[in-house]
Amino acid sequence: MADAIKKSLLGLERSEFAAFVDEFNEPSYRVQQLFEALYRQRVESLEQVSNLPASLRRAFTERGYSVGAPHIASKFQSLDGTVRYLIACTDGQTVETVWMPEGDGGEAGDGTEAGEETSRRWARATICVSSQIGCAVDCQFCLTALLGVKRNLTAGEIVGQVCAVLRDQRVAPPEDRINLVFMGMGEPFLNYDNCMKAVRLLVEGVGIPESRMTLSTAGIVPRIHDFGAESVRPKLAISLNASNDEMRTRLMPINKKWSLALLLEAARSFPLRPRERLTFEYVLLADVNDSPEHARQVVELVRGVRAKVNLIALNPGPGIAFGTPQADRVLAFQKILVAAGVPAFVRRPRGRDIYAACGQLKRTLEISSTEDGRVQLG
Ligand code: SAH
């Protein structure tokens, strides 16, 4: 791992700051000062940690330490208010992070219903973070899959995405109501420890309650069990995307390893908190998984799970061999679920004009940079 990443302070928890402060023979109250500066004030450089003596800041820098905050490489504003950020890590690798004011079509992206009126320009917003650079899971309808996996993000890089967006949008939780979804690039459960560490830092340091966070998995079953046992954890979303094993294996090869029976068993035994619901996501692909019969199969599959289903019509993209179903087909699918007592919501596509589907921004940038030798920004 690059030295700059190893010597980044962003991503350290209190016990690690204690060891760091010890290394410099500094008093233990420095731990809290650093923790506050990094996560609450969200400084971008050591110079901004104004309550530390300048000599100490210099000493940190001389030994190669830095905040290590990822920075915004480019920013795309959609007509619908969505902002997509391309965020650069200290080693130059980039990931996508998305800002969605007003959540997702009457939902927060986490499924809570539309909130109270305020005089602000938005009542709440959702940040969608990436967990890996690229992805290894190979879902056939997903653009991130086409990138392959480059590496895991560190906890600091996951928290850093959130800090960068909060700074840019000039908002501060908990006063500003921010939801967080782990639904960007990557499979969070294949980077489990770093994601869970990031969650704890986001809760304790940044001030976003875990109840406002949702983590989405393609179905890494053993990690679903681990996740259920965590004392601090977001809500869980599972990408179902198919109504039977044959179809799911075709769309999501990971289903060969963890079949629908294993996945649904994990969902059924998942320890939900009072009033908590699990979310199943279902990407609708025209004439593949979107028929009334498929909807009835979904009803049978999720029977007995306290859950809701989020339906999303495919966001198409270059290299994806599937089509987007017509709106009436989506509504017919939803109707069958709802009539059978399964809460189902149609998620509004966000920021299509700025390539808003998973992985689209980075992928489309890579294509334009290889096809004509330069990257078109903004
Ligand atoms: N790896 C995790 C989280 C990232 S994907 C997971 O699989 O859940 C987040 C969500 O976006 C998933 O539900 C996935 O099925 C969905 N998705 C992927 N590609 C999409 C596309 N082209 N259009 C619409 N949704 C897509």
XYZ file of C-alpha atoms and ligand atoms in Angstrom:
404
model
C 0.000 0.000 0.000
C 1.251 3.480 -0.856
C 3.010 5.280 1.991
C 0.621 8.236 1.809
C -2.271 5.876 2.583
C -0.422 4.122 5.423
C 0.406 7.458 7.052
C -3.066 8.978 6.694
C -4.698 10.079 9.923
C -8.195 10.063 8.494
C -9.624 6.644 9.261
C -7.905 6.162 12.630
C -10.106 5.408 15.610
C -9.461 6.683 19.123
C -7.234 3.758 20.181
C -5.056 4.256 17.111
C -4.792 7.994 17.770
C -3.663 7.095 21.293
C -0.746 5.056 19.923
C 0.060 7.849 17.478
C -0.014 10.540 20.182
C 2.203 8.297 22.337
C 4.765 8.062 19.568
C 5.174 11.842 19.895
C 5.143 11.791 23.724
C 2.117 14.045 23.718
C -0.562 14.214 26.444
C -3.623 12.043 25.941
C -6.034 14.970 25.420
C -4.502 15.290 21.955
C -6.451 12.163 21.019
C -9.773 13.952 21.372
C -8.426 17.075 19.657
C -7.366 15.063 16.635
C -10.590 13.045 16.574
C -12.689 16.226 16.652
C -10.555 17.961 14.047
C -10.699 15.079 11.565
C -14.308 13.980 11.880
C -16.253 16.916 13.325
C -14.423 19.859 11.766
C -13.399 17.723 8.801
C -10.047 19.421 8.219
C -8.251 18.753 4.959
C -4.721 19.420 6.158
C -2.758 19.385 9.394
C -2.340 23.172 9.165
C -6.078 23.471 9.730
C -5.868 21.718 13.120
C -5.539 25.073 14.826
C -5.609 23.867 18.423
C -2.344 21.954 17.994
C 0.947 23.816 18.471
C 2.574 24.638 15.135
C 5.695 22.767 16.208
C 3.707 19.587 16.714
C 1.980 19.896 13.348
C 5.417 20.287 11.798
C 6.677 17.218 13.643
C 3.766 15.156 12.290
C 4.466 16.348 8.765
C 8.204 15.707 9.071
C 7.526 12.080 9.963
C 5.397 11.709 6.862
C 1.922 11.920 8.414
C -0.894 13.780 6.734
C -4.680 13.986 6.992
C -4.874 11.935 3.805
C -8.283 13.274 2.876
C -9.421 12.318 -0.615
C -10.303 15.378 -2.700
C -12.937 16.201 -5.273
C -11.458 15.680 -8.737
C -14.611 16.644 -10.588
C -18.228 17.377 -9.972
C -21.305 16.917 -12.168
C -24.567 18.685 -11.399
C -27.802 17.107 -12.613
C -30.939 19.040 -13.487
C -32.754 17.066 -10.754
C -30.386 18.309 -8.031
C -28.252 15.182 -7.877
C -24.524 15.862 -7.791
C -22.027 13.191 -8.743
C -18.519 13.558 -7.460
C -15.446 11.858 -8.762
C -13.213 11.689 -5.705
C -9.477 11.126 -5.907
C -7.635 9.135 -3.246
C -4.065 10.004 -2.293
C -2.730 7.387 -4.734
C -4.651 8.992 -7.612
C -7.328 6.270 -7.871
C -10.831 7.681 -8.190
C -14.242 6.656 -6.882
C -17.764 7.990 -7.248
C -19.811 9.553 -4.503
C -23.300 10.923 -5.085
C -25.280 13.658 -3.334
C -29.055 13.354 -3.637
C -31.034 16.179 -2.046
C -34.502 15.041 -0.962
C -33.480 11.410 -0.974
C -34.937 9.198 -3.596
C -38.437 9.936 -4.852
C -40.307 10.272 -1.572
C -37.888 7.895 0.043
C -34.507 8.599 1.494
C -32.869 5.805 -0.443
C -33.029 4.018 2.879
C -36.789 3.668 2.669
C -37.956 6.158 5.262
C -40.953 8.120 4.099
C -40.829 11.792 3.095
C -39.906 14.029 5.995
C -40.982 17.229 7.662
C -41.106 20.564 5.868
C -38.309 22.983 6.607
C -37.333 26.338 5.245
C -34.100 24.919 3.829
C -33.725 24.178 0.136
C -33.839 20.492 1.049
C -35.344 18.738 4.050
C -32.768 15.986 4.013
C -30.282 14.505 1.647
C -28.704 11.156 0.927
C -25.038 10.514 0.230
C -24.178 7.365 -1.700
C -20.633 6.130 -0.988
C -18.355 3.634 -2.682
C -16.721 0.796 -0.772
C -14.176 -0.441 -3.329
C -12.398 0.813 -6.423
C -14.240 -1.223 -9.031
C -15.970 -4.465 -8.103
C -15.285 -8.198 -8.389
C -18.863 -9.437 -8.222
C -19.614 -9.306 -11.961
C -23.359 -8.601 -11.980
C -24.251 -8.570 -15.660
C -26.320 -5.349 -15.600
C -23.843 -3.257 -13.576
C -21.305 -0.892 -15.069
C -18.933 -1.063 -12.127
C -18.508 -4.777 -12.860
C -16.925 -3.875 -16.195
C -14.076 -2.151 -14.348
C -13.073 -5.243 -12.387
C -11.809 -4.682 -8.861
C -8.717 -2.523 -8.368
C -8.527 -2.448 -4.572
C -10.464 -2.024 -1.359
C -11.006 1.446 -0.005
C -9.610 2.114 3.457
C -11.950 3.209 6.249
C -10.425 6.685 5.904
C -11.225 6.798 2.206
C -14.835 5.797 2.856
C -15.257 8.393 5.609
C -13.297 10.858 3.458
C -15.885 10.661 0.655
C -18.561 11.742 3.114
C -16.409 14.524 4.589
C -15.585 15.879 1.124
C -19.255 16.020 0.117
C -20.384 17.556 3.430
C -17.729 20.245 3.051
C -18.653 20.944 -0.542
C -22.382 21.118 0.241
C -21.690 23.171 3.409
C -23.787 20.945 5.638
C -23.087 19.410 9.020
C -24.838 16.484 10.652
C -26.526 15.941 12.993
C -28.113 19.429 12.565
C -28.560 18.763 8.867
C -30.401 15.539 8.246
C -28.117 13.312 6.216
C -28.786 9.737 5.153
C -26.027 7.517 3.943
C -26.215 4.546 1.612
C -23.380 2.120 0.868
C -24.618 1.634 -2.678
C -21.856 3.145 -4.769
C -19.064 1.245 -6.437
C -17.982 -2.046 -4.936
C -19.316 -4.779 -2.693
C -19.153 -3.597 0.925
C -19.163 -7.147 2.298
C -16.000 -7.976 0.360
C -14.380 -5.081 2.246
C -16.154 -5.828 5.484
C -13.744 -4.647 8.186
C -12.985 -1.306 6.558
C -16.681 -0.646 5.943
C -17.612 -1.429 9.532
C -14.806 0.740 10.849
C -15.994 3.551 8.578
C -19.529 3.109 9.928
C -18.318 3.495 13.535
C -16.305 6.624 12.664
C -19.244 8.109 10.771
C -21.502 7.516 13.764
C -19.126 8.585 16.551
C -17.061 11.173 14.734
C -19.073 12.660 11.887
C -22.397 12.409 13.727
C -24.600 10.473 11.304
C -26.779 8.019 13.247
C -26.595 4.379 12.179
C -30.374 4.406 11.783
C -29.893 6.764 8.820
C -27.470 4.438 7.065
C -28.225 1.552 4.721
C -25.673 -0.918 3.436
C -26.443 -2.894 0.298
C -24.954 -6.293 -0.508
C -25.091 -8.545 -3.557
C -25.552 -11.409 -1.095
C -22.294 -12.432 0.616
C -24.166 -14.717 3.001
C -21.575 -15.306 5.767
C -21.088 -11.557 6.111
C -24.854 -11.026 6.434
C -24.666 -13.202 9.545
C -21.643 -11.245 10.867
C -23.381 -7.954 10.142
C -26.418 -9.011 12.161
C -24.166 -9.536 15.172
C -22.580 -6.033 15.039
C -23.463 -3.685 17.872
C -23.291 -0.659 15.570
C -24.667 -1.337 12.116
C -26.606 0.333 9.307
C -29.834 -1.127 7.993
C -29.441 -3.937 5.507
C -30.440 -4.006 1.850
C -30.046 -7.126 -0.278
C -29.821 -6.961 -4.069
C -32.253 -9.679 -5.081
C -32.687 -8.796 -8.761
C -34.122 -12.173 -9.771
C -37.035 -14.363 -8.790
C -35.465 -17.807 -9.217
C -32.022 -19.436 -9.040
C -31.569 -20.067 -12.746
C -32.211 -16.390 -13.525
C -30.198 -15.072 -10.600
C -27.157 -17.178 -11.462
C -27.286 -15.770 -14.986
C -27.575 -12.150 -13.800
C -25.458 -12.409 -10.654
C -22.901 -15.237 -10.885
C -22.339 -14.950 -7.133
C -25.606 -16.887 -6.821
C -23.679 -20.070 -7.707
C -21.875 -19.755 -4.409
C -24.767 -18.491 -2.278
C -28.092 -19.568 -3.716
C -31.476 -17.969 -3.112
C -32.254 -20.568 -0.428
C -29.126 -19.600 1.539
C -29.709 -15.895 0.931
C -33.327 -15.967 2.037
C -32.450 -18.086 5.053
C -29.939 -15.383 6.080
C -32.604 -12.728 5.505
C -35.185 -14.616 7.559
C -32.829 -15.099 10.490
C -31.475 -11.535 10.370
C -31.966 -9.895 13.776
C -34.040 -6.822 12.922
C -34.466 -4.082 15.508
C -37.932 -2.945 16.569
C -39.724 -1.361 13.584
C -36.746 -2.049 11.327
C -37.364 -3.577 7.915
C -34.998 -5.248 5.549
C -34.867 -3.922 1.988
C -34.733 -6.065 -1.127
C -33.589 -4.246 -4.224
C -34.817 -5.452 -7.573
C -33.422 -4.004 -10.792
C -36.020 -4.518 -13.513
C -34.613 -5.644 -16.869
C -36.995 -5.544 -19.847
C -38.323 -9.012 -20.730
C -35.843 -10.718 -18.423
C -37.105 -10.467 -14.835
C -40.049 -8.072 -15.093
C -43.111 -10.219 -15.861
C -46.173 -10.657 -13.608
C -45.068 -14.274 -13.067
C -41.689 -13.058 -11.804
C -43.465 -10.663 -9.452
C -45.473 -13.570 -8.025
C -42.248 -15.551 -7.537
C -40.772 -12.599 -5.621
C -43.821 -12.574 -3.354
C -43.217 -16.241 -2.522
C -39.490 -15.716 -1.991
C -39.780 -12.878 0.510
C -42.717 -14.351 2.419
C -41.973 -14.322 6.140
C -39.329 -11.584 6.011
C -40.223 -8.198 7.499
C -39.131 -6.408 4.357
C -39.949 -4.023 1.602
C -38.922 -4.159 -2.027
C -37.335 -1.252 -3.869
C -37.905 -1.558 -7.597
C -35.559 0.244 -9.953
C -35.799 0.217 -13.716
C -32.394 -0.501 -15.217
C -30.150 2.474 -15.758
C -28.771 1.553 -19.165
C -25.168 2.083 -20.177
C -22.501 1.216 -22.707
C -21.590 -2.480 -22.587
C -24.801 -3.504 -20.796
C -26.857 -5.996 -22.796
C -30.199 -5.289 -21.130
C -33.021 -2.843 -21.688
C -35.128 -0.646 -19.418
C -38.758 -1.752 -19.035
C -41.627 0.607 -19.837
C -43.118 2.469 -16.878
C -46.427 0.556 -17.046
C -44.554 -2.745 -16.769
C -42.789 -1.454 -13.632
C -46.092 -0.324 -12.121
C -47.744 -3.663 -12.910
C -44.888 -5.460 -11.123
C -45.239 -3.163 -8.116
C -48.999 -3.680 -8.012
C -48.660 -7.450 -7.707
C -46.280 -7.122 -4.762
C -48.428 -4.552 -2.999
C -51.621 -6.572 -3.541
C -49.891 -9.555 -1.920
C -48.992 -7.448 1.124
C -45.353 -6.811 0.222
C -44.528 -3.090 0.509
C -42.937 -2.091 -2.784
C -41.596 1.259 -3.943
C -40.503 2.388 -7.368
C -37.255 4.254 -7.097
C -36.899 7.297 -9.263
C -33.734 7.248 -11.364
C -31.470 10.083 -10.275
C -29.197 12.201 -12.388
C -29.541 10.266 -15.634
C -28.370 13.355 -17.523
C -25.014 13.086 -15.738
C -24.707 9.284 -16.087
C -26.112 8.358 -12.719
C -26.258 4.551 -12.815
C -23.831 2.601 -10.696
C -20.329 3.072 -12.009
C -21.514 5.092 -14.963
C -19.539 8.214 -14.287
C -16.162 6.588 -13.892
C -16.860 4.078 -16.626
C -18.006 6.687 -19.128
C -14.976 8.800 -18.296
C -12.682 5.839 -18.899
C -14.333 5.129 -22.216
C -14.057 8.723 -23.381
C -10.454 8.881 -22.220
C -9.478 5.738 -24.125
C -11.508 6.506 -27.234
C -10.304 9.987 -27.936
C -7.292 10.133 -25.693
C -8.593 12.728 -23.273
C -11.120 12.957 -20.489
C -14.070 15.248 -20.966
C -15.056 16.879 -17.710
C -18.184 18.842 -16.855
N -22.515 -4.358 -4.377
C -23.637 -3.887 -3.634
C -23.767 -2.373 -3.604
C -23.533 -1.631 -4.896
S -24.758 -1.808 -6.156
C -24.912 -4.537 -4.135
O -24.848 -5.305 -5.088
O -25.957 -4.340 -3.537
C -26.161 -0.936 -5.516
C -27.466 -1.267 -6.191
O -27.472 -0.814 -7.552
C -27.742 -2.754 -6.250
O -29.038 -3.030 -5.818
C -27.607 -3.082 -7.731
O -28.406 -4.183 -8.075
C -28.055 -1.781 -8.376
N -27.600 -1.608 -9.760
C -26.452 -2.009 -10.316
N -26.390 -1.677 -11.613
C -27.535 -1.038 -11.910
C -28.078 -0.454 -13.096
N -27.403 -0.464 -14.242
N -29.300 0.104 -13.004
C -29.987 0.128 -11.847
N -29.520 -0.381 -10.705
C -28.310 -0.976 -10.729
